């Protein structure tokens, strides 16, 4: 079985621009490929797990999302990532089947790639990420951008680890004691 690192997309890998369509606005942190390379060398499979409710809201099409993600992967290093899992559901839907914090996308990944979720990590900046990771049985790293809202408050309580940046989160995963 493989270990995985699941990344949230918006405000984790890239700055969140709500309902992002314009791929020219995508900016990844300089030097990020080096970190992805180190995770791969440590034996992790890498995934992106993203809620894109703009589709349910009619503000984005799946094609818009795919176009942005294609450019994103180019910038991050396409070969480092196995797959991007997306939920297009909106929060006001009566039942959410795959939208984070449901662990559905993690379960799908676990099945498709033979993952050991208990030895895997979820990195994200929202409570939905921390809960999704927890619900799937992963260790969770909350990227704390210093928000003062309830979402951030509960995330700090529930996450396995708290990091001040994406790179700090990745260093925590690479630290042998945390694995
Ligand atoms: Mg986010």
XYZ file of N, CA, C and O and ligand atoms in Angstrom:
717
model
N 0.846 -1.223 0.000
C 0.000 0.000 0.000
C 0.864 1.248 0.000
O 1.947 1.262 0.565
N 0.354 2.287 -0.612
C 1.110 3.529 -0.725
C 0.616 4.564 0.289
O -0.541 4.573 0.663
N 1.546 5.421 0.659
C 1.159 6.585 1.444
C 0.913 7.753 0.496
O 1.537 7.839 -0.562
N 0.013 8.640 0.909
C -0.342 9.758 0.027
C -0.276 11.073 0.783
O -0.382 11.113 2.010
N -0.085 12.132 0.020
C -0.333 13.476 0.537
C -1.428 14.089 -0.334
O -1.298 14.143 -1.561
N -2.502 14.479 0.322
C -3.609 15.157 -0.355
C -3.481 16.650 -0.091
O -3.343 17.072 1.069
N -3.545 17.422 -1.162
C -3.483 18.878 -1.022
C -4.828 19.489 -1.381
O -5.406 19.159 -2.435
N -5.303 20.395 -0.546
C -6.351 21.306 -0.972
C -5.738 22.203 -2.055
O -4.513 22.331 -2.144
N -6.568 22.832 -2.889
C -6.013 23.699 -3.937
C -5.958 25.170 -3.506
O -4.876 25.732 -3.372
N -7.135 25.745 -3.261
C -7.212 27.202 -3.107
C -6.774 27.644 -1.715
O -7.283 27.157 -0.705
N -5.842 28.544 -1.666
C -5.214 29.041 -0.435
C -4.339 27.992 0.248
O -3.934 28.153 1.402
N -4.070 26.894 -0.479
C -3.075 25.924 -0.015
C -1.937 25.863 -1.043
O -0.807 26.204 -0.730
N -2.269 25.469 -2.274
C -1.252 25.432 -3.340
C -1.172 26.756 -4.088
O -0.115 27.156 -4.550
N -2.342 27.396 -4.237
C -2.368 28.702 -4.922
C -3.229 29.669 -4.120
O -4.064 29.247 -3.320
N -2.989 30.936 -4.358
C -3.794 31.968 -3.711
C -5.233 31.826 -4.199
O -5.482 31.623 -5.386
N -6.173 31.891 -3.265
C -7.568 31.705 -3.650
C -8.110 32.927 -4.381
O -8.133 34.020 -3.841
N -8.538 32.698 -5.612
C -9.280 33.717 -6.338
C -10.638 33.076 -6.589
O -10.714 32.076 -7.313
N -11.706 33.558 -5.922
C -12.988 32.847 -6.012
C -13.415 32.601 -7.455
O -13.340 33.499 -8.298
N -13.810 31.381 -7.734
C -14.319 30.955 -9.033
C -13.336 31.295 -10.151
O -13.670 31.892 -11.172
N -12.104 30.905 -9.891
C -10.992 31.199 -10.799
C -11.197 30.572 -12.181
O -11.411 29.374 -12.316
N -11.138 31.428 -13.206
C -11.254 30.971 -14.599
C -10.014 31.331 -15.399
O -9.681 30.680 -16.370
N -9.399 32.430 -15.017
C -8.300 32.973 -15.815
C -6.980 32.348 -15.369
O -6.441 32.697 -14.319
N -6.471 31.436 -16.198
C -5.292 30.677 -15.783
C -4.051 31.564 -15.653
O -3.066 31.188 -15.042
N -4.114 32.788 -16.236
C -2.956 33.689 -16.112
C -2.777 34.179 -14.668
O -1.727 34.714 -14.313
N -3.817 34.021 -13.860
C -3.740 34.503 -12.474
C -3.155 33.462 -11.522
O -2.963 33.732 -10.346
N -2.882 32.253 -12.047
C -2.390 31.188 -11.169
C -0.940 31.453 -10.782
O -0.085 31.591 -11.645
N -0.699 31.503 -9.490
C 0.670 31.673 -9.002
C 0.961 30.615 -7.962
O 0.229 30.494 -6.989
N 2.016 29.862 -8.170
C 2.433 28.891 -7.154
C 3.661 29.454 -6.440
O 4.396 30.252 -7.009
N 3.887 29.036 -5.186
C 5.047 29.555 -4.461
C 6.348 29.172 -5.173
O 6.492 28.022 -5.603
N 7.281 30.117 -5.316
C 8.556 29.797 -5.963
C 9.262 28.667 -5.216
O 9.244 28.632 -3.978
N 9.823 27.722 -5.945
C 10.570 26.636 -5.314
C 9.713 25.439 -4.941
O 10.203 24.485 -4.330
N 8.428 25.467 -5.315
C 7.523 24.408 -4.847
C 7.881 23.041 -5.448
O 7.684 22.000 -4.807
N 8.418 23.035 -6.664
C 8.737 21.747 -7.303
C 9.732 20.930 -6.481
O 9.648 19.710 -6.427
N 10.674 21.620 -5.883
C 11.672 20.965 -5.052
C 10.993 20.210 -3.896
O 11.354 19.063 -3.584
N 9.980 20.848 -3.299
C 9.264 20.205 -2.181
C 8.468 18.992 -2.671
O 8.409 17.966 -1.998
N 7.835 19.139 -3.833
C 7.059 18.013 -4.368
C 7.990 16.847 -4.691
O 7.667 15.683 -4.442
N 9.150 17.194 -5.223
C 10.128 16.175 -5.559
C 10.587 15.423 -4.302
O 10.719 14.191 -4.310
N 10.779 16.168 -3.227
C 11.211 15.520 -1.975
C 10.130 14.590 -1.433
O 10.426 13.505 -0.909
N 8.876 15.008 -1.531
C 7.783 14.135 -1.070
C 7.735 12.851 -1.901
O 7.531 11.759 -1.366
N 7.904 13.001 -3.218
C 7.885 11.818 -4.083
C 9.040 10.872 -3.723
O 8.856 9.660 -3.641
N 10.209 11.466 -3.499
C 11.378 10.642 -3.161
C 11.184 9.933 -1.829
O 11.743 8.860 -1.608
N 10.396 10.548 -0.934
C 10.112 9.916 0.361
C 9.039 8.830 0.220
O 8.668 8.187 1.205
N 8.502 8.662 -0.998
C 7.583 7.552 -1.247
C 6.107 7.908 -1.237
O 5.261 7.015 -1.267
N 5.786 9.179 -1.207
C 4.371 9.568 -1.174
C 3.814 9.741 -2.588
O 4.502 10.261 -3.471
N 2.558 9.326 -2.759
C 1.818 9.685 -3.974
C 1.084 10.990 -3.683
O 0.542 11.165 -2.586
N 1.043 11.878 -4.661
C 0.491 13.222 -4.431
C -0.823 13.424 -5.196
O -0.931 13.051 -6.367
N -1.768 14.026 -4.504
C -3.094 14.283 -5.079
C -3.564 15.689 -4.706
O -3.158 16.218 -3.665
N -4.433 16.236 -5.515
C -5.130 17.471 -5.159
C -6.599 17.112 -4.979
O -7.152 16.330 -5.770
N -7.202 17.630 -3.925
C -8.604 17.333 -3.609
C -9.311 18.677 -3.425
O -9.034 19.395 -2.466
N -10.211 19.007 -4.342
C -10.733 20.373 -4.367
C -12.251 20.429 -4.516
O -12.828 19.732 -5.356
N -12.897 21.254 -3.696
C -14.306 21.591 -3.896
C -14.381 22.735 -4.889
O -13.720 23.761 -4.686
N -15.140 22.551 -5.938
C -15.334 23.643 -6.905
C -16.830 23.874 -7.061
O -17.449 23.525 -8.070
N -17.404 24.492 -6.043
C -18.860 24.674 -6.023
C -19.322 25.689 -7.063
O -20.513 25.801 -7.330
N -18.367 26.425 -7.639
C -18.720 27.363 -8.705
C -19.464 26.680 -9.846
O -20.252 27.312 -10.545
N -19.228 25.379 -10.013
C -19.919 24.643 -11.075
C -21.404 24.512 -10.731
O -22.274 24.833 -11.540
N -21.693 24.074 -9.489
C -23.098 23.955 -9.067
C -23.783 25.324 -9.068
O -24.978 25.432 -9.328
N -23.021 26.354 -8.785
C -23.592 27.708 -8.738
C -23.744 28.324 -10.123
O -24.230 29.450 -10.257
N -23.246 27.636 -11.147
C -23.370 28.152 -12.504
C -22.352 29.220 -12.836
O -22.473 29.924 -13.836
N -21.328 29.373 -12.013
C -20.320 30.414 -12.237
C -19.100 29.892 -12.995
O -18.294 30.670 -13.496
N -18.965 28.582 -13.026
C -17.842 27.929 -13.695
C -18.372 26.706 -14.419
O -19.360 26.119 -13.988
N -17.691 26.295 -15.477
C -17.998 25.002 -16.089
C -16.871 24.032 -15.725
O -15.765 24.479 -15.389
N -17.142 22.730 -15.794
C -16.052 21.768 -15.566
C -14.868 22.033 -16.499
O -13.714 21.803 -16.130
N -15.132 22.550 -17.693
C -14.043 22.878 -18.633
C -13.178 24.013 -18.107
O -11.950 23.979 -18.222
N -13.819 25.026 -17.503
C -13.047 26.125 -16.888
C -12.111 25.570 -15.817
O -10.939 25.937 -15.732
N -12.657 24.688 -14.974
C -11.873 24.129 -13.870
C -10.720 23.293 -14.418
O -9.578 23.402 -13.955
N -11.011 22.501 -15.446
C -9.978 21.638 -16.036
C -8.854 22.474 -16.641
O -7.673 22.123 -16.525
N -9.220 23.592 -17.260
C -8.216 24.455 -17.900
C -7.272 25.040 -16.837
O -6.049 25.012 -16.993
N -7.855 25.529 -15.754
C -7.050 26.084 -14.656
C -6.154 24.995 -14.066
O -4.963 25.213 -13.826
N -6.712 23.805 -13.886
C -5.935 22.733 -13.248
C -4.804 22.238 -14.140
O -3.751 21.826 -13.643
N -5.022 22.303 -15.445
C -3.964 21.885 -16.373
C -2.753 22.815 -16.230
O -1.611 22.366 -16.129
N -3.027 24.100 -16.185
C -1.938 25.078 -16.030
C -1.302 24.932 -14.642
O -0.079 24.995 -14.485
N -2.156 24.722 -13.645
C -1.643 24.544 -12.284
C -0.652 23.385 -12.226
O 0.445 23.505 -11.665
N -1.039 22.264 -12.829
C -0.162 21.084 -12.807
C 1.147 21.347 -13.532
O 2.200 20.872 -13.108
N 1.075 22.106 -14.620
C 2.309 22.451 -15.328
C 3.255 23.212 -14.414
O 4.454 22.990 -14.394
N 2.668 24.131 -13.627
C 3.503 24.964 -12.753
C 4.046 24.174 -11.558
O 5.141 24.445 -11.071
N 3.248 23.228 -11.091
C 3.669 22.453 -9.913
C 4.633 21.330 -10.294
O 5.374 20.833 -9.440
N 4.584 20.934 -11.542
C 5.348 19.764 -11.985
C 4.372 18.613 -12.185
O 4.046 17.899 -11.241
N 3.913 18.463 -13.415
C 2.842 17.506 -13.739
C 3.173 16.087 -13.289
O 2.329 15.345 -12.816
N 4.451 15.730 -13.413
C 4.803 14.333 -13.152
C 4.758 13.984 -11.664
O 4.781 12.815 -11.312
N 4.716 14.988 -10.807
C 4.698 14.703 -9.370
C 3.318 14.233 -8.906
O 3.197 13.602 -7.872
N 2.271 14.580 -9.654
C 0.905 14.333 -9.177
C 0.247 13.174 -9.903
O 0.398 13.008 -11.114
N -0.495 12.371 -9.139
C -1.218 11.247 -9.729
C -2.531 11.717 -10.337
O -2.900 11.332 -11.439
N -3.262 12.535 -9.573
C -4.618 12.848 -10.016
C -5.184 14.018 -9.200
O -4.790 14.214 -8.052
N -6.112 14.735 -9.819
C -6.860 15.774 -9.100
C -8.291 15.272 -8.931
O -8.944 14.909 -9.919
N -8.757 15.220 -7.700
C -10.145 14.854 -7.432
C -10.946 16.127 -7.198
O -10.518 17.006 -6.440
N -12.103 16.207 -7.850
C -12.906 17.434 -7.799
C -14.327 17.125 -7.372
O -14.903 16.116 -7.789
N -14.885 17.999 -6.547
C -16.322 17.962 -6.285
C -16.936 19.224 -6.857
O -16.496 20.334 -6.548
N -17.961 19.042 -7.665
C -18.655 20.192 -8.258
C -19.934 20.525 -7.495
O -20.713 21.357 -7.921
N -20.164 19.836 -6.383
C -21.409 20.057 -5.644
C -21.406 21.418 -4.946
O -20.355 21.923 -4.569
N -22.596 21.944 -4.727
C -22.742 23.189 -3.978
C -23.103 22.886 -2.543
O -23.672 21.832 -2.256
N -22.778 23.794 -1.611
C -23.034 23.533 -0.195
C -24.522 23.464 0.143
O -24.898 22.864 1.141
N -25.368 24.048 -0.683
C -26.789 24.085 -0.333
C -27.548 22.885 -0.892
O -28.745 22.752 -0.702
N -26.824 21.984 -1.578
C -27.484 20.772 -2.062
C -28.006 19.968 -0.885
O -27.405 19.984 0.187
N -29.109 19.268 -1.090
C -29.721 18.551 0.028
C -28.748 17.515 0.608
O -28.579 17.402 1.820
N -28.119 16.760 -0.268
C -27.112 15.797 0.175
C -25.825 16.064 -0.592
O -25.860 16.221 -1.812
N -24.726 16.123 0.133
C -23.425 16.216 -0.528
C -22.775 14.840 -0.507
O -22.505 14.292 0.551
N -22.491 14.328 -1.693
C -21.915 12.983 -1.773
C -20.412 13.012 -1.718
O -19.792 12.124 -1.140
N -19.821 14.009 -2.338
C -18.358 13.986 -2.397
C -17.728 15.295 -1.955
O -16.516 15.372 -1.802
N -18.508 16.326 -1.731
C -17.933 17.607 -1.335
C -17.232 17.465 0.020
O -17.772 16.866 0.952
N -15.991 18.011 0.144
C -15.349 18.037 1.456
C -16.283 18.764 2.421
O -16.869 19.752 2.006
N -16.493 18.368 3.657
C -15.695 17.412 4.430
C -16.036 15.927 4.270
O -15.518 15.119 5.032
N -16.892 15.569 3.324
C -17.101 14.126 3.116
C -15.761 13.511 2.680
O -15.022 14.134 1.914
N -15.478 12.296 3.121
C -14.194 11.679 2.738
C -14.256 10.914 1.416
O -13.320 10.195 1.066
N -15.350 11.092 0.672
C -15.580 10.274 -0.531
C -14.414 10.311 -1.513
O -14.005 9.279 -2.059
N -13.872 11.516 -1.748
C -12.789 11.617 -2.739
C -11.545 10.868 -2.252
O -10.805 10.290 -3.043
N -11.333 10.855 -0.930
C -10.184 10.117 -0.374
C -10.401 8.612 -0.523
O -9.465 7.864 -0.832
N -11.622 8.182 -0.274
C -11.922 6.750 -0.425
C -11.720 6.308 -1.865
O -11.207 5.218 -2.130
N -12.168 7.155 -2.792
C -11.994 6.831 -4.212
C -10.511 6.708 -4.540
O -10.074 5.756 -5.185
N -9.735 7.681 -4.055
C -8.282 7.655 -4.309
C -7.668 6.396 -3.704
O -6.825 5.735 -4.319
N -8.100 6.056 -2.489
C -7.538 4.893 -1.799
C -7.784 3.624 -2.605
O -6.913 2.750 -2.701
N -8.981 3.553 -3.191
C -9.328 2.387 -3.996
C -8.535 2.363 -5.304
O -7.999 1.326 -5.696
N -8.455 3.528 -5.946
C -7.819 3.575 -7.266
C -6.298 3.399 -7.195
O -5.680 2.921 -8.138
N -5.704 3.810 -6.072
C -4.236 3.806 -5.987
C -3.700 2.939 -4.852
O -2.527 3.013 -4.531
N -4.571 2.153 -4.223
C -4.148 1.264 -3.143
C -3.407 2.031 -2.038
O -2.239 1.770 -1.757
N -4.118 2.981 -1.446
C -3.502 3.855 -0.452
C -3.801 3.397 0.959
O -4.877 2.864 1.235
N -2.851 3.627 1.839
C -3.073 3.446 3.268
C -3.403 4.830 3.845
O -2.510 5.634 4.104
N -4.698 5.096 4.028
C -5.108 6.447 4.445
C -4.586 6.790 5.843
O -4.330 7.946 6.145
N -4.415 5.782 6.678
C -3.931 6.046 8.035
C -2.489 6.549 8.043
O -2.061 7.191 8.991
N -1.769 6.229 6.990
C -0.383 6.700 6.904
C -0.261 7.859 5.910
O 0.832 8.176 5.460
N -1.388 8.451 5.585
C -1.405 9.539 4.607
C -1.732 10.863 5.301
O -2.179 10.878 6.453
N -1.490 11.943 4.580
C -1.666 13.293 5.146
C -2.604 14.120 4.273
O -2.591 13.991 3.043
N -3.372 14.975 4.932
C -4.201 15.954 4.214
C -3.764 17.344 4.645
O -3.766 17.655 5.829
N -3.396 18.177 3.669
C -2.974 19.552 3.957
C -4.021 20.526 3.427
O -4.354 20.482 2.234
N -4.525 21.409 4.283
C -5.498 22.392 3.805
C -5.640 23.570 4.741
O -5.101 23.559 5.858
N -6.363 24.580 4.279
C -6.466 25.833 5.044
C -7.854 26.070 5.637
O -8.108 27.130 6.190
N -8.765 25.066 5.483
C -10.135 25.256 5.974
C -10.536 24.057 6.829
O -9.978 22.968 6.690
N -11.558 24.299 7.650
C -12.077 23.211 8.482
C -12.543 22.033 7.610
O -12.376 20.872 7.991
N -13.122 22.341 6.456
C -13.592 21.255 5.573
C -12.431 20.328 5.184
O -12.633 19.122 5.017
N -11.231 20.881 5.073
C -10.056 20.063 4.742
C -9.659 19.190 5.933
O -9.384 17.995 5.779
N -9.606 19.820 7.103
C -9.223 19.081 8.317
C -10.225 17.952 8.565
O -9.842 16.813 8.851
N -11.506 18.267 8.408
C -12.531 17.245 8.657
C -12.506 16.154 7.591
O -12.678 14.977 7.900
N -12.291 16.541 6.360
C -12.213 15.550 5.273
C -11.086 14.564 5.571
O -11.264 13.346 5.500
N -9.917 15.104 5.920
C -8.779 14.248 6.249
C -9.088 13.355 7.435
O -8.812 12.150 7.417
N -9.655 13.940 8.477
C -10.014 13.158 9.671
C -11.023 12.073 9.336
O -10.908 10.925 9.764
N -12.035 12.459 8.563
C -13.088 11.493 8.201
C -12.524 10.329 7.393
O -13.033 9.213 7.460
N -11.479 10.616 6.632
C -10.847 9.554 5.850
C -9.798 8.789 6.650
O -9.228 7.837 6.152
N -9.518 9.229 7.877
C -8.550 8.530 8.730
C -7.113 8.990 8.535
O -6.185 8.336 9.011
N -6.918 10.107 7.833
C -5.560 10.620 7.584
C -5.095 11.488 8.745
O -5.886 11.963 9.547
N -3.769 11.735 8.769
C -3.252 12.807 9.604
C -3.516 14.120 8.867
O -3.468 14.154 7.628
N -3.783 15.170 9.621
C -4.167 16.422 8.968
C -3.215 17.544 9.360
O -2.735 17.599 10.497
N -2.934 18.409 8.395
C -2.129 19.597 8.664
C -2.937 20.815 8.246
O -3.308 20.959 7.068
N -3.231 21.649 9.225
C -3.964 22.883 8.968
C -2.959 23.979 8.680
O -2.065 24.240 9.483
N -3.082 24.612 7.512
C -2.235 25.762 7.220
C -2.925 26.983 7.794
O -4.022 27.358 7.368
N -2.293 27.537 8.792
C -2.918 28.607 9.577
C -2.467 29.958 9.046
O -1.357 30.412 9.316
N -3.354 30.605 8.289
C -3.030 31.926 7.743
C -3.426 33.036 8.717
O -3.422 34.208 8.353
N -3.829 32.641 9.926
C -4.123 33.636 10.951
C -5.542 34.178 10.941
O -5.826 35.202 11.567
N -6.439 33.500 10.244
C -7.841 33.957 10.253
C -8.391 33.889 11.672
O -8.012 33.027 12.461
N -9.285 34.806 11.983
C -9.825 34.867 13.340
C -11.259 34.339 13.402
O -11.994 34.643 14.334
N -11.662 33.542 12.443
C -13.053 33.066 12.433
C -13.182 31.685 13.096
O -12.184 31.059 13.464
N -14.430 31.260 13.247
C -14.708 29.997 13.930
C -14.117 28.813 13.167
O -13.622 27.849 13.768
N -14.174 28.896 11.842
C -13.622 27.832 10.988
C -12.147 27.574 11.343
O -11.721 26.428 11.537
N -11.388 28.670 11.475
C -9.957 28.536 11.798
C -9.781 28.062 13.242
O -8.914 27.230 13.530
N -10.597 28.577 14.136
C -10.508 28.210 15.555
C -10.684 26.695 15.735
O -9.880 26.040 16.412
N -11.707 26.150 15.109
C -11.964 24.706 15.259
C -10.891 23.893 14.521
O -10.452 22.850 14.991
N -10.454 24.409 13.391
C -9.400 23.709 12.631
C -8.150 23.534 13.475
O -7.518 22.475 13.462
N -7.786 24.590 14.217
C -6.591 24.503 15.080
C -6.766 23.438 16.149
O -5.823 22.754 16.540
N -7.989 23.277 16.641
C -8.246 22.271 17.684
C -8.174 20.855 17.127
O -7.749 19.935 17.815
N -8.644 20.669 15.908
C -8.840 19.307 15.400
C -7.686 18.770 14.557
O -7.552 17.555 14.408
N -6.883 19.662 13.993
C -5.821 19.185 13.100
C -4.756 18.433 13.893
O -4.509 18.736 15.063
N -4.116 17.467 13.242
C -3.006 16.748 13.864
C -1.820 17.694 14.060
O -1.160 17.666 15.090
N -1.563 18.511 13.037
C -0.462 19.480 13.080
C -0.958 20.830 12.559
O -1.892 20.885 11.762
N -0.298 21.883 12.996
C -0.599 23.229 12.484
C 0.685 23.779 11.867
O 1.750 23.733 12.493
N 0.568 24.304 10.649
C 1.735 24.860 9.956
C 1.458 26.311 9.594
O 0.306 26.706 9.395
N 2.537 27.086 9.503
C 2.392 28.494 9.145
C 2.466 28.748 7.647
O 2.241 29.873 7.198
N 2.783 27.710 6.891
C 2.868 27.865 5.435
C 2.819 26.480 4.807
O 2.966 25.465 5.498
N 2.669 26.463 3.499
C 2.665 25.189 2.778
C 3.998 24.458 2.946
O 4.034 23.248 3.196
N 5.090 25.212 2.834
C 6.399 24.562 2.922
C 6.637 24.000 4.323
O 7.231 22.935 4.481
N 6.169 24.714 5.334
C 6.308 24.210 6.701
C 5.518 22.904 6.855
O 5.980 21.956 7.500
N 4.338 22.860 6.253
C 3.515 21.643 6.317
C 4.263 20.470 5.680
O 4.287 19.363 6.227
N 4.879 20.720 4.538
C 5.593 19.637 3.843
C 6.811 19.188 4.662
O 7.083 17.992 4.768
N 7.510 20.148 5.272
C 8.643 19.781 6.133
C 8.182 18.887 7.281
O 8.895 17.970 7.698
N 6.973 19.156 7.806
C 6.452 18.318 8.896
C 6.248 16.884 8.428
O 6.519 15.938 9.167
N 5.781 16.731 7.208
C 5.554 15.376 6.672
C 6.895 14.666 6.464
O 7.025 13.467 6.702
N 7.889 15.436 6.035
C 9.195 14.838 5.752
C 9.984 14.538 7.029
O 10.912 13.743 6.997
N 9.609 15.170 8.135
C 10.307 14.909 9.399
C 9.989 13.489 9.838
O 8.839 13.143 10.024
N 11.002 12.648 9.993
C 10.773 11.226 10.247
C 9.876 10.961 11.463
O 9.099 10.008 11.462
N 9.958 11.809 12.459
C 9.187 11.567 13.680
C 7.677 11.645 13.454
O 6.895 11.057 14.185
N 7.274 12.384 12.454
C 5.857 12.600 12.230
C 5.202 11.526 11.346
O 4.001 11.500 11.184
N 6.007 10.657 10.767
C 5.433 9.709 9.813
C 4.823 8.497 10.477
O 5.242 8.102 11.537
Mg -8.605 26.146 0.582
